PDB file of C-alpha atoms and ligand atoms in Angstrom:
ATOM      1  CA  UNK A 842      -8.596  16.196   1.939  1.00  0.00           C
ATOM      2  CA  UNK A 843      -8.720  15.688   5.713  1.00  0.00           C
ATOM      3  CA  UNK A 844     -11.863  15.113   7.724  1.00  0.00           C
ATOM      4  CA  UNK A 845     -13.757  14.341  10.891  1.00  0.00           C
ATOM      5  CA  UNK A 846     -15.041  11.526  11.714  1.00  0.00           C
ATOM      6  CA  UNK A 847     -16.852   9.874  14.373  1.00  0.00           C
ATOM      7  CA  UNK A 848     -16.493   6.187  15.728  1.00  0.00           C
ATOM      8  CA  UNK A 849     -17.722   3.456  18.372  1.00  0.00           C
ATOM      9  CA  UNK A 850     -15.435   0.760  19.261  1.00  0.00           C
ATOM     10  CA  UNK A 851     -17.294  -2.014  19.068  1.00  0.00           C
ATOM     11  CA  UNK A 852     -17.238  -3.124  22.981  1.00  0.00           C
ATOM     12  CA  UNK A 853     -20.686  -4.650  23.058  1.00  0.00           C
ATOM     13  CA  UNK A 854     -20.627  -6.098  19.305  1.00  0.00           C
ATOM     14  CA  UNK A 855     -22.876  -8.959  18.762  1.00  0.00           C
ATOM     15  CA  UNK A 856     -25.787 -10.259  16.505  1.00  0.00           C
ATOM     16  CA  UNK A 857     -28.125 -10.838  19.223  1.00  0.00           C
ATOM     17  CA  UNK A 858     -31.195 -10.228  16.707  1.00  0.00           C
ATOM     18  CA  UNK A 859     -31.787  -9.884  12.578  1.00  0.00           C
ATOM     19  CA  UNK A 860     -32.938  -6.801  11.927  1.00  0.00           C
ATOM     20  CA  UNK A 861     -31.563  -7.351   8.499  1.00  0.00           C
ATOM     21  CA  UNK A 862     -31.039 -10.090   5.725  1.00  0.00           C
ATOM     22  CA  UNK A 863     -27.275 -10.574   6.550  1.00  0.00           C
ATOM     23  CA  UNK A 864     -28.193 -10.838  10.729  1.00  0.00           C
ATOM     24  CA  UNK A 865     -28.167 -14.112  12.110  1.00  0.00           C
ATOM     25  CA  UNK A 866     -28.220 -14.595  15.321  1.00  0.00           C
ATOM     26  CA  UNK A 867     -27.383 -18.525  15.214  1.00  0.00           C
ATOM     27  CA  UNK A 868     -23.682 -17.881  13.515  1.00  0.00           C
ATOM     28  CA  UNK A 869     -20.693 -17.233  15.537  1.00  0.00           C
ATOM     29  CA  UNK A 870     -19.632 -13.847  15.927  1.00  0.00           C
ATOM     30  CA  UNK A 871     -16.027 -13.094  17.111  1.00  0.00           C
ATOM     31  CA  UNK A 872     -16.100 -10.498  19.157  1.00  0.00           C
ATOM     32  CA  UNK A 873     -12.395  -9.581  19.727  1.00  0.00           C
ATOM     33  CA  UNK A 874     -11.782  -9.699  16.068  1.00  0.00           C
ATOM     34  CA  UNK A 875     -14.718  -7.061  15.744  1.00  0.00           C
ATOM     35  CA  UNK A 876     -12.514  -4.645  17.915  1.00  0.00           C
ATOM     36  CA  UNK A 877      -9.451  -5.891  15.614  1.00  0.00           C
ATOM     37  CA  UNK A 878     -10.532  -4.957  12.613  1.00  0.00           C
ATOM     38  CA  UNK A 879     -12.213  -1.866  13.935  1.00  0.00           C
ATOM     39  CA  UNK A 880      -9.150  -0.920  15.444  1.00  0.00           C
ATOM     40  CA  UNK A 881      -7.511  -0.782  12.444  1.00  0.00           C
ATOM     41  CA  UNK A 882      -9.898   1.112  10.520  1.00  0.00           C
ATOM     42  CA  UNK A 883      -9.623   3.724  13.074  1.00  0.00           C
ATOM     43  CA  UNK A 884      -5.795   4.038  12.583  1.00  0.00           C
ATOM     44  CA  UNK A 885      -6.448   3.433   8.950  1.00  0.00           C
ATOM     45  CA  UNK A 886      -8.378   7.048   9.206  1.00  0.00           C
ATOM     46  CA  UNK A 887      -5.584   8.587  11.462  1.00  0.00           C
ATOM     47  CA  UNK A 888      -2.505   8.096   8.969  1.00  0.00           C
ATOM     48  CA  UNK A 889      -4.434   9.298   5.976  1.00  0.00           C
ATOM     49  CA  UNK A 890      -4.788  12.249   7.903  1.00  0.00           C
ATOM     50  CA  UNK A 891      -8.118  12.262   9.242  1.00  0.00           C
ATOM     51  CA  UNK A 892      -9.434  13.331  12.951  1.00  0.00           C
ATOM     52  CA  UNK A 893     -11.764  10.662  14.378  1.00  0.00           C
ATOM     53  CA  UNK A 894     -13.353  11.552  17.597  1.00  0.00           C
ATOM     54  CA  UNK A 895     -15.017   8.680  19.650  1.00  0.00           C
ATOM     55  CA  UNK A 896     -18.551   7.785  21.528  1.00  0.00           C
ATOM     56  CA  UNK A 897     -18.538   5.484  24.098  1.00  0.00           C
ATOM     57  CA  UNK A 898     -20.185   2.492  23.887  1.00  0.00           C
ATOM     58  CA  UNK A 899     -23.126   1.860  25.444  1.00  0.00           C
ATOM     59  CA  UNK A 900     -24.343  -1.773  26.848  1.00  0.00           C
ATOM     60  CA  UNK A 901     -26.958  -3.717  25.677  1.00  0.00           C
ATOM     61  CA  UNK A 902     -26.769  -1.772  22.015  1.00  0.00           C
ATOM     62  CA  UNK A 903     -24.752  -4.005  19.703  1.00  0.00           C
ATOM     63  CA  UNK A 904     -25.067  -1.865  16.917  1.00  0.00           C
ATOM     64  CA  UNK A 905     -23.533   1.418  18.295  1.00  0.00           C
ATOM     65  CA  UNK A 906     -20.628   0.857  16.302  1.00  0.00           C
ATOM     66  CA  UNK A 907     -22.733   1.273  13.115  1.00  0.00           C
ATOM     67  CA  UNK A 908     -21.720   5.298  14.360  1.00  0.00           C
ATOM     68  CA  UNK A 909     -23.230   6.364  10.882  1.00  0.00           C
ATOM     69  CA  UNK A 910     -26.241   5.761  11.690  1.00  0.00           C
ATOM     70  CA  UNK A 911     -26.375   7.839  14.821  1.00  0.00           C
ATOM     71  CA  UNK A 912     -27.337  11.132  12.879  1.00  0.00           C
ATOM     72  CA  UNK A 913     -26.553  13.545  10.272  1.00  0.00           C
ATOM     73  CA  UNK A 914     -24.256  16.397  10.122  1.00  0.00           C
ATOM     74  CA  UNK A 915     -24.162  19.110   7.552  1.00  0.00           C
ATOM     75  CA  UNK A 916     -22.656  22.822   8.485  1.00  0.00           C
ATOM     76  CA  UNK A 917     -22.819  22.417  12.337  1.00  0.00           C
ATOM     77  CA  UNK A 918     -26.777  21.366  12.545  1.00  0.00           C
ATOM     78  CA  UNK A 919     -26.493  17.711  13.602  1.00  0.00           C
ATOM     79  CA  UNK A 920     -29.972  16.038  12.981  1.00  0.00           C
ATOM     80  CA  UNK A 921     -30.773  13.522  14.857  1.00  0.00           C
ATOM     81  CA  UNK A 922     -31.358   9.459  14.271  1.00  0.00           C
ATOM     82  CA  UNK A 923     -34.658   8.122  15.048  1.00  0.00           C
ATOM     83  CA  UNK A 924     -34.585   4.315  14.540  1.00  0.00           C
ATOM     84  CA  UNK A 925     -36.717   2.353  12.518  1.00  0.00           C
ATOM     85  CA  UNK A 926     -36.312  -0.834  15.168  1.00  0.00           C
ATOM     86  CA  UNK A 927     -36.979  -1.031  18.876  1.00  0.00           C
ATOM     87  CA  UNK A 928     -33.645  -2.872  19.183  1.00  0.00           C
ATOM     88  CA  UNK A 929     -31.646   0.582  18.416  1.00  0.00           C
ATOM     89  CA  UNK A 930     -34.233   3.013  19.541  1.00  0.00           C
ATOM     90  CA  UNK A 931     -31.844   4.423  22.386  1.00  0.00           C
ATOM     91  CA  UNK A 932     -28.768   4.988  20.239  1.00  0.00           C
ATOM     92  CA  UNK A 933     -30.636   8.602  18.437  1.00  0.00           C
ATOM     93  CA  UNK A 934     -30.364  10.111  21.861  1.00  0.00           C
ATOM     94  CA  UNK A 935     -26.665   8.880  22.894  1.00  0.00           C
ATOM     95  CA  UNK A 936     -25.489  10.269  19.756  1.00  0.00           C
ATOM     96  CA  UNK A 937     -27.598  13.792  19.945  1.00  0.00           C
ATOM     97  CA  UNK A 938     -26.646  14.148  23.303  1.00  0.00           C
ATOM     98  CA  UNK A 939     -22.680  13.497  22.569  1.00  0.00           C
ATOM     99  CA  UNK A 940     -22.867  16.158  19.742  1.00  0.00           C
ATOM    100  CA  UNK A 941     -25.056  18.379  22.451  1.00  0.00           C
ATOM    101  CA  UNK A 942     -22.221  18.120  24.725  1.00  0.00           C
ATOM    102  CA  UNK A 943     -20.073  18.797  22.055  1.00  0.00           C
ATOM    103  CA  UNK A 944     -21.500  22.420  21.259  1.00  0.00           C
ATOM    104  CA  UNK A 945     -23.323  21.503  18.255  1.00  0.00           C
ATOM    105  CA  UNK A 946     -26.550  22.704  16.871  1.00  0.00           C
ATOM    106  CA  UNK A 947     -28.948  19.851  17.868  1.00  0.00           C
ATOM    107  CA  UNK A 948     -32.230  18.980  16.018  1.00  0.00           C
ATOM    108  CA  UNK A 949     -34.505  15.508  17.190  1.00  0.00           C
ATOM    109  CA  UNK A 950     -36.045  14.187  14.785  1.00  0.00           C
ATOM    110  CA  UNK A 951     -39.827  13.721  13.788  1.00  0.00           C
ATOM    111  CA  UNK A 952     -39.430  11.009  11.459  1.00  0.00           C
ATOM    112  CA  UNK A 953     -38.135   8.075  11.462  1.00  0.00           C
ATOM    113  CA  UNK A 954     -34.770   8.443   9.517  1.00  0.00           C
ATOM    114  CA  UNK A 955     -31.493   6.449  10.141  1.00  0.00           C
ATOM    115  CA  UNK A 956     -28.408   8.901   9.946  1.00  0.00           C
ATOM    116  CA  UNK A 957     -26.254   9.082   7.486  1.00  0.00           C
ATOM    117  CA  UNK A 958     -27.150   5.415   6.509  1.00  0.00           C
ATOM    118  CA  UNK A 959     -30.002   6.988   4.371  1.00  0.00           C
ATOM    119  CA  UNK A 960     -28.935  10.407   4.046  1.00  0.00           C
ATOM    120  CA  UNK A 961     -25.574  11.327   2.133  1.00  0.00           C
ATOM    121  CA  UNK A 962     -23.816  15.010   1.346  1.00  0.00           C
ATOM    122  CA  UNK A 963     -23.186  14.959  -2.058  1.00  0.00           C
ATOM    123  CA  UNK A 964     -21.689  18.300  -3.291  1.00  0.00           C
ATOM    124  CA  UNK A 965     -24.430  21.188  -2.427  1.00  0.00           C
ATOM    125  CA  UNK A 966     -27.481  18.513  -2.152  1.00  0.00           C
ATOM    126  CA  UNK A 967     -28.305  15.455   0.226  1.00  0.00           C
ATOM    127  CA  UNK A 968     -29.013  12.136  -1.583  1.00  0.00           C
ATOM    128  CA  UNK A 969     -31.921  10.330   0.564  1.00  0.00           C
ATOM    129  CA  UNK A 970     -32.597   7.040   0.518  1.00  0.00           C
ATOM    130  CA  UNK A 971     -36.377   5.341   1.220  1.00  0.00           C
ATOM    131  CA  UNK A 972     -38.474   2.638   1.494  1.00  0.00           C
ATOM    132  CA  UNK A 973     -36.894  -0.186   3.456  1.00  0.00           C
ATOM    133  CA  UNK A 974     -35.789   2.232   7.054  1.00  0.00           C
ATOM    134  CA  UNK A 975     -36.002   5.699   6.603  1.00  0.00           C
ATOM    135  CA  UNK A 976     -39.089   7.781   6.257  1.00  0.00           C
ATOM    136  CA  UNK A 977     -39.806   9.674   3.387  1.00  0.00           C
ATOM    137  CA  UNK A 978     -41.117  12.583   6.015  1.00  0.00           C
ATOM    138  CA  UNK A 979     -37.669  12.746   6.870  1.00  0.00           C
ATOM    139  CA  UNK A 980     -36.432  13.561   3.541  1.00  0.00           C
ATOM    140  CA  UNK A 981     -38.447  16.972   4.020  1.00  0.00           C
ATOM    141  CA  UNK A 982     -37.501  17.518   7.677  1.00  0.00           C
ATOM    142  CA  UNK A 983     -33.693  17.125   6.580  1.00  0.00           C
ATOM    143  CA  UNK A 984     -34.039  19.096   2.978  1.00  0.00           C
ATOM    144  CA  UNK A 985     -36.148  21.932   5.873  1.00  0.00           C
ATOM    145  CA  UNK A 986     -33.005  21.751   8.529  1.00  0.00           C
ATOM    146  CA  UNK A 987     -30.434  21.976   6.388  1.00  0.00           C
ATOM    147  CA  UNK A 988     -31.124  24.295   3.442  1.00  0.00           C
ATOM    148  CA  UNK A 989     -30.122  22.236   0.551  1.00  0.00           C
ATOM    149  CA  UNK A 990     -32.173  20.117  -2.137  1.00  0.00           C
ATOM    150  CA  UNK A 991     -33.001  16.843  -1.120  1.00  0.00           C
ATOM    151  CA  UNK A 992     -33.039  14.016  -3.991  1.00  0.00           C
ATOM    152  CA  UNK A 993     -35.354  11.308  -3.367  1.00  0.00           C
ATOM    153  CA  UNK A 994     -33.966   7.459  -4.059  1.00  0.00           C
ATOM    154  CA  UNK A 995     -36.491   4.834  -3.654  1.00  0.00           C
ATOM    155  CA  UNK A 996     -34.063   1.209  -2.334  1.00  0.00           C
ATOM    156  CA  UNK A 997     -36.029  -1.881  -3.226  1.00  0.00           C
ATOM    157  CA  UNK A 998     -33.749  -4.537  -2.052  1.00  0.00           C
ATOM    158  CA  UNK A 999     -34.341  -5.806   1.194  1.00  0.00           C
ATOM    159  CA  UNK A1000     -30.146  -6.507   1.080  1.00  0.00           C
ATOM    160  CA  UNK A1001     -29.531  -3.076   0.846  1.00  0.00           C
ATOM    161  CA  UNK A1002     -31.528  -1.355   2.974  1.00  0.00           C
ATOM    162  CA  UNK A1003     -29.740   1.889   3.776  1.00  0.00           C
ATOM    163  CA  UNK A1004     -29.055   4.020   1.039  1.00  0.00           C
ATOM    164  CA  UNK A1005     -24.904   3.544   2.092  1.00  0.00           C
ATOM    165  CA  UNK A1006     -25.095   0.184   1.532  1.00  0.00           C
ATOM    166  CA  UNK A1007     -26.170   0.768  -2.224  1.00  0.00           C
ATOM    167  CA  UNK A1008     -24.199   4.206  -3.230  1.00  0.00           C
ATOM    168  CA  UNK A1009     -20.881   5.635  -2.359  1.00  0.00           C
ATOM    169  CA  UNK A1010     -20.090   9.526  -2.804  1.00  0.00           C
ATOM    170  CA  UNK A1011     -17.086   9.917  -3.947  1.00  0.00           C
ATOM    171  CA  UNK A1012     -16.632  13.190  -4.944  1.00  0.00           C
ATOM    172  CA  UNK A1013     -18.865  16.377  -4.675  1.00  0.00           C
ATOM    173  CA  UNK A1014     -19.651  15.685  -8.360  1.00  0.00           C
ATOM    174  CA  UNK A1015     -19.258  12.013  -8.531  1.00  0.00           C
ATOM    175  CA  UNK A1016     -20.838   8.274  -6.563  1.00  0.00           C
ATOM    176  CA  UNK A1017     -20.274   4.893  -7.193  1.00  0.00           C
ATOM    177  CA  UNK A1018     -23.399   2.847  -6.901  1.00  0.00           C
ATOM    178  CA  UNK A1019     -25.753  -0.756  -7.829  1.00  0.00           C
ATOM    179  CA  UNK A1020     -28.498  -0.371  -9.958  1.00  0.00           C
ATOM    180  CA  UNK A1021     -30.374  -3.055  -8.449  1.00  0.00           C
ATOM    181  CA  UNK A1022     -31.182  -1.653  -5.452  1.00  0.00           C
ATOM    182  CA  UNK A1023     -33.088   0.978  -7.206  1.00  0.00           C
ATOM    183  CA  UNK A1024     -36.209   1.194  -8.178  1.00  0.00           C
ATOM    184  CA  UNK A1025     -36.661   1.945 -12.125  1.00  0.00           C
ATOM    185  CA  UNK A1026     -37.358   5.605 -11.370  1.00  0.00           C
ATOM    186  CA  UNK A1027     -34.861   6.467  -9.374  1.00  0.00           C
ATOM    187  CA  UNK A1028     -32.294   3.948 -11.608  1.00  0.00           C
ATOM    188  CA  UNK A1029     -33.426   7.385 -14.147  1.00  0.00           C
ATOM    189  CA  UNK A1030     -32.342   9.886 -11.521  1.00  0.00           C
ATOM    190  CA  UNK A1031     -28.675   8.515 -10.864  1.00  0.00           C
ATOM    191  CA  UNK A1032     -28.332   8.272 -14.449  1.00  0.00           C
ATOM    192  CA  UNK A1033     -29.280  11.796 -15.173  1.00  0.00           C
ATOM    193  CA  UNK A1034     -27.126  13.606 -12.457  1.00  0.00           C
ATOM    194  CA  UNK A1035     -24.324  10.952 -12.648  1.00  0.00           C
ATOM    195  CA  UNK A1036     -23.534  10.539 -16.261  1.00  0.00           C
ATOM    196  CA  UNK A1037     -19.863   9.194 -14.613  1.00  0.00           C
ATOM    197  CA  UNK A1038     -20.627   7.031 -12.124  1.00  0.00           C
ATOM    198  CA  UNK A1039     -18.882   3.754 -11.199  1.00  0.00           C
ATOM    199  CA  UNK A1040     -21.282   1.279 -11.540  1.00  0.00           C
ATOM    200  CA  UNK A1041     -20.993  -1.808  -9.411  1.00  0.00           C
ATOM    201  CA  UNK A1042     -22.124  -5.307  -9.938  1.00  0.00           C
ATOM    202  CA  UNK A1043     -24.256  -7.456  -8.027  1.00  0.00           C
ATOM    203  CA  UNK A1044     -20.891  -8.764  -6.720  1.00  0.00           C
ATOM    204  CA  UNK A1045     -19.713  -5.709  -5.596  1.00  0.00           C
ATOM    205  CA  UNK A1046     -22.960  -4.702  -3.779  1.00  0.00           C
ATOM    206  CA  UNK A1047     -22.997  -8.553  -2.215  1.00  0.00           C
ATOM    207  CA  UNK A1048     -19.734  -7.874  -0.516  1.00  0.00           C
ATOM    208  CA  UNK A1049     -20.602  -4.117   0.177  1.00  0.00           C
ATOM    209  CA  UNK A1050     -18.373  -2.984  -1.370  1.00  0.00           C
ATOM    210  CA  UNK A1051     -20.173   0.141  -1.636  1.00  0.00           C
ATOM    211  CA  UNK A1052     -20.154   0.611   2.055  1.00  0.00           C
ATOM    212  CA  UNK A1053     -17.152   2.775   1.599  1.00  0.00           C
ATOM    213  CA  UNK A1054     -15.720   5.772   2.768  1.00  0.00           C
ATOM    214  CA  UNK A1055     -14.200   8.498   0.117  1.00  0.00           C
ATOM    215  CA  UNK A1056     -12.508  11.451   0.950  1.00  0.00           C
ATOM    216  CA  UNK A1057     -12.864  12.639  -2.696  1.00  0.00           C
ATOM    217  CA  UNK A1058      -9.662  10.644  -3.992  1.00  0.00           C
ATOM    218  CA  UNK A1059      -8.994   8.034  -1.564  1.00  0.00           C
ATOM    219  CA  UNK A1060     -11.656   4.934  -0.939  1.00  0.00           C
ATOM    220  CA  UNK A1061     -11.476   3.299   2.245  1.00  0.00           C
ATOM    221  CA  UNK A1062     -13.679   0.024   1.087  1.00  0.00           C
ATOM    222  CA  UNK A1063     -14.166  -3.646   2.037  1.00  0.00           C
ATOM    223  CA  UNK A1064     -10.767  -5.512   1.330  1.00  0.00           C
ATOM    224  CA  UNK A1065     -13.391  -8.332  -0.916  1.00  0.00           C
ATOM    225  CA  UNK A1066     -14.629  -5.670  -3.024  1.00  0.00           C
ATOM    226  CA  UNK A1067     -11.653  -6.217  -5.702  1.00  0.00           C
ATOM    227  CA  UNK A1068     -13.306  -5.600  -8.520  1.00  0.00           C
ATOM    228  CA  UNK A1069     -14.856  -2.354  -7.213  1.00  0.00           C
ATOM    229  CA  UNK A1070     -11.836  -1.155  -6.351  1.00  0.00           C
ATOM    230  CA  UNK A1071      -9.849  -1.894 -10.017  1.00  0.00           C
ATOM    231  CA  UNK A1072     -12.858  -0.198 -11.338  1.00  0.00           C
ATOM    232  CA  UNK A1073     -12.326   3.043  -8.925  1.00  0.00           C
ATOM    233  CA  UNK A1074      -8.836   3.298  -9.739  1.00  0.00           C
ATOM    234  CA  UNK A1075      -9.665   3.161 -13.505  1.00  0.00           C
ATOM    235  CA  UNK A1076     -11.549   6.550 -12.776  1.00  0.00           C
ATOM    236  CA  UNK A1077      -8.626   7.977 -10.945  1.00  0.00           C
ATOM    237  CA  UNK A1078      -9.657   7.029  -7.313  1.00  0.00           C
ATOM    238  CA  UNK A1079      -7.269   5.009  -4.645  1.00  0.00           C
ATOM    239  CA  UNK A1080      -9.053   2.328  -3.255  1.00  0.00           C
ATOM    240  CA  UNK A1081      -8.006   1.540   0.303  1.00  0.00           C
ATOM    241  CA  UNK A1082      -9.025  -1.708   1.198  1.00  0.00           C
ATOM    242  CA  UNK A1083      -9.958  -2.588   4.741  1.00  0.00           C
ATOM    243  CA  UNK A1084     -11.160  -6.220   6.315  1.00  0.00           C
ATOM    244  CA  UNK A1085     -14.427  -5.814   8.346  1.00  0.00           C
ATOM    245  CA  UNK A1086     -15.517  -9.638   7.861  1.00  0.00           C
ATOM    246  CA  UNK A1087     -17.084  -9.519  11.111  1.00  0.00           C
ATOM    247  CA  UNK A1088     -18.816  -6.215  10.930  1.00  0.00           C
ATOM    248  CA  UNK A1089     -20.266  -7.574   7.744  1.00  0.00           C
ATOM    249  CA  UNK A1090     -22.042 -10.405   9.903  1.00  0.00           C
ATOM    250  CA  UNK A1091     -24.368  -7.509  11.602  1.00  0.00           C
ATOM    251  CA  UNK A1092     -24.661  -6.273   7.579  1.00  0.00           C
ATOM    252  CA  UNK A1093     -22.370  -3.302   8.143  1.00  0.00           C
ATOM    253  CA  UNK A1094     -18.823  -2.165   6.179  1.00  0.00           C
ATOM    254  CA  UNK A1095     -16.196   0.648   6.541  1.00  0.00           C
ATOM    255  CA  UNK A1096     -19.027   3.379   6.057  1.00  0.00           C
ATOM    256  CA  UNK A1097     -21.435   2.392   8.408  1.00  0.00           C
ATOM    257  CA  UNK A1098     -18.598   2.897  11.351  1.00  0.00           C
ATOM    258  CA  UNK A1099     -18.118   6.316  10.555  1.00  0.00           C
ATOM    259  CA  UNK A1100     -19.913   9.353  10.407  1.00  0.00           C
ATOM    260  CA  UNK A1101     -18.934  12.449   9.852  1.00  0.00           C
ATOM    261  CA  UNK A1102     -18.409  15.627  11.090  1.00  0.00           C
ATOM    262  CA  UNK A1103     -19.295  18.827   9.065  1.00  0.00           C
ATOM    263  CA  UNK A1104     -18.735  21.903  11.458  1.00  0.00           C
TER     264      UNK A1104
HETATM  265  C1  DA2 B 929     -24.637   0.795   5.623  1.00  0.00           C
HETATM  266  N1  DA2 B 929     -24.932   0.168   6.780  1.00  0.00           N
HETATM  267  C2  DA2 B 929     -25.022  -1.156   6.632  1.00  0.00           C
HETATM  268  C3  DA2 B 929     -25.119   0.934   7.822  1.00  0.00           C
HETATM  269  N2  DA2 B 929     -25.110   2.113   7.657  1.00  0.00           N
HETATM  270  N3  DA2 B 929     -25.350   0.464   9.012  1.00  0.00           N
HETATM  271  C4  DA2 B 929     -25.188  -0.823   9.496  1.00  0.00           C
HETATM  272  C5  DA2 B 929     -26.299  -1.142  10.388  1.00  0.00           C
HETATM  273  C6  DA2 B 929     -26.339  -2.563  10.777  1.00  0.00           C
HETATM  274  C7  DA2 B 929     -27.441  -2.880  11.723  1.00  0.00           C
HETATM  275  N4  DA2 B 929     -27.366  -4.261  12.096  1.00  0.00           N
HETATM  276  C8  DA2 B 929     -28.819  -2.584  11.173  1.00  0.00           C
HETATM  277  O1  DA2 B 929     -29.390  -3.434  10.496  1.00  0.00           O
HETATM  278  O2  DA2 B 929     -29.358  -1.501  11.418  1.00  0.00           O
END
């Protein structure tokens, strides 16, 4: 099924600071290969058949390109990012004001919440993740905006600290995810309303693999993720593996570069 996304070329890529456990600002970074492999995730998206509008980058924010993290966008209402760290703090209101400019229904937020990072469409209801960046308060402000149930997940991993680093939807009825990064209670939840699921291992979430994109069949996902993707393809999905070694240096993957767009 064709979508929209929404993606930042990585102009101003860097690890500058470590807001994060994979950050660190002493390793090298290549920067051109950042726009590389970017670049080809972006025509990646094109010939499957997907639109992919772009932001401009701003200076002096080296995580714009982590575009999924700029908001959230469910039947027109775009609700806006508001970052846990100083160091991203301005890219909420470049994002809200590109969607403003764009005609969309506009909401800033009152909590801190992280985009789609933490908050993922999954069928009729928004999966929410907590604990490590977004705000629980946000989980009500979204479930309030948007109309639909909001299911709690509590992340306990300091690795996986946005909800899209730990679970994949695949399908409106189906998500790929790693226990681990979930508390017991919320290990319960998944269980109950995904009796399905693909489960990852450790190794899958310590690539993140999970950091994927599906259209509800095919699985744009981290090219190192191989036994993720054998496993999705055993349930009927095609895994499209994409290198984004160097986006993986500022802890982000195929998902984190794209959000998208639900008119
Ligand atoms: C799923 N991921 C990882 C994302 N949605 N975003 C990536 C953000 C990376 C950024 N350095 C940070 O730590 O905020």
């Amino acid at each position: 099924m064709s979508r929209r996304y929404l993606m930042c070329r990585p102009t101003y890529f860097a690890v500058d600071y470590a807001i994060n456990p994979w950050m660190d600002p002493t390793a090298p970074v290549d920067a051109g290969l950042a726009v590389a492999q970017w670049t080809r995730l972006h025509e990646l998206y094109l010939s499957l058949g997907h639109t992919v509008d772009l932001i401009d980058p701003l200076p002096g924010l080296p995580d714009m390109v982590f575009a999924a993290n700029g908001a959230t966008v469910v039947d027109g209402k775009v609700y806006g990012a508001q970052f846990r760290h100083p160091e991203r703090a301005d890219e909420g209101p470049a994002y809200l004001a590109w969607f403003d400019q764009q005609g969309f229904d506009v909401y800033a937020a009152k909590s801190v919440n992280e985009g789609e990072g933490d908050i993922l469409l999954a069928g009729e209801h928004l999966l929410a993740g907590t604990g490590l960046r977004t705000e629980l308060a946000a989980h009500a402000e979204a479930q309030e905006l948007f109309g639909r149930p909001v299911i709690t997940l509590q992340l306990v991993d300091p690795r996986y600290y946005h909800l899209d680093t730990a679970l994949t939807v695949l399908s409106p009825t189906n998500v790929a995810y790693y226990p681990g990064a979930f508390s017991p209670g919320s290990q319960a939840v998944l269980r109950r309303l995904y009796p399905d699921a693909v489960i990852a291992t450790a190794a899958d979430a310590a690539v993140l693999g999970l950091n994927a994109v599906s259209d509800g069949h095919r699985v744009v996902l981290p090219s190192a993720a191989t036994r993720l993707a054998e496993a999705l393809a055993s349930k009927g999905f095609q895994p499209v593996p994409v290198d984004v070694s160097e986006l993986h240096k500022a802890g982000g993957g195929p998902k984190c570069c794209t959000l998208e767009v639900r008119a």
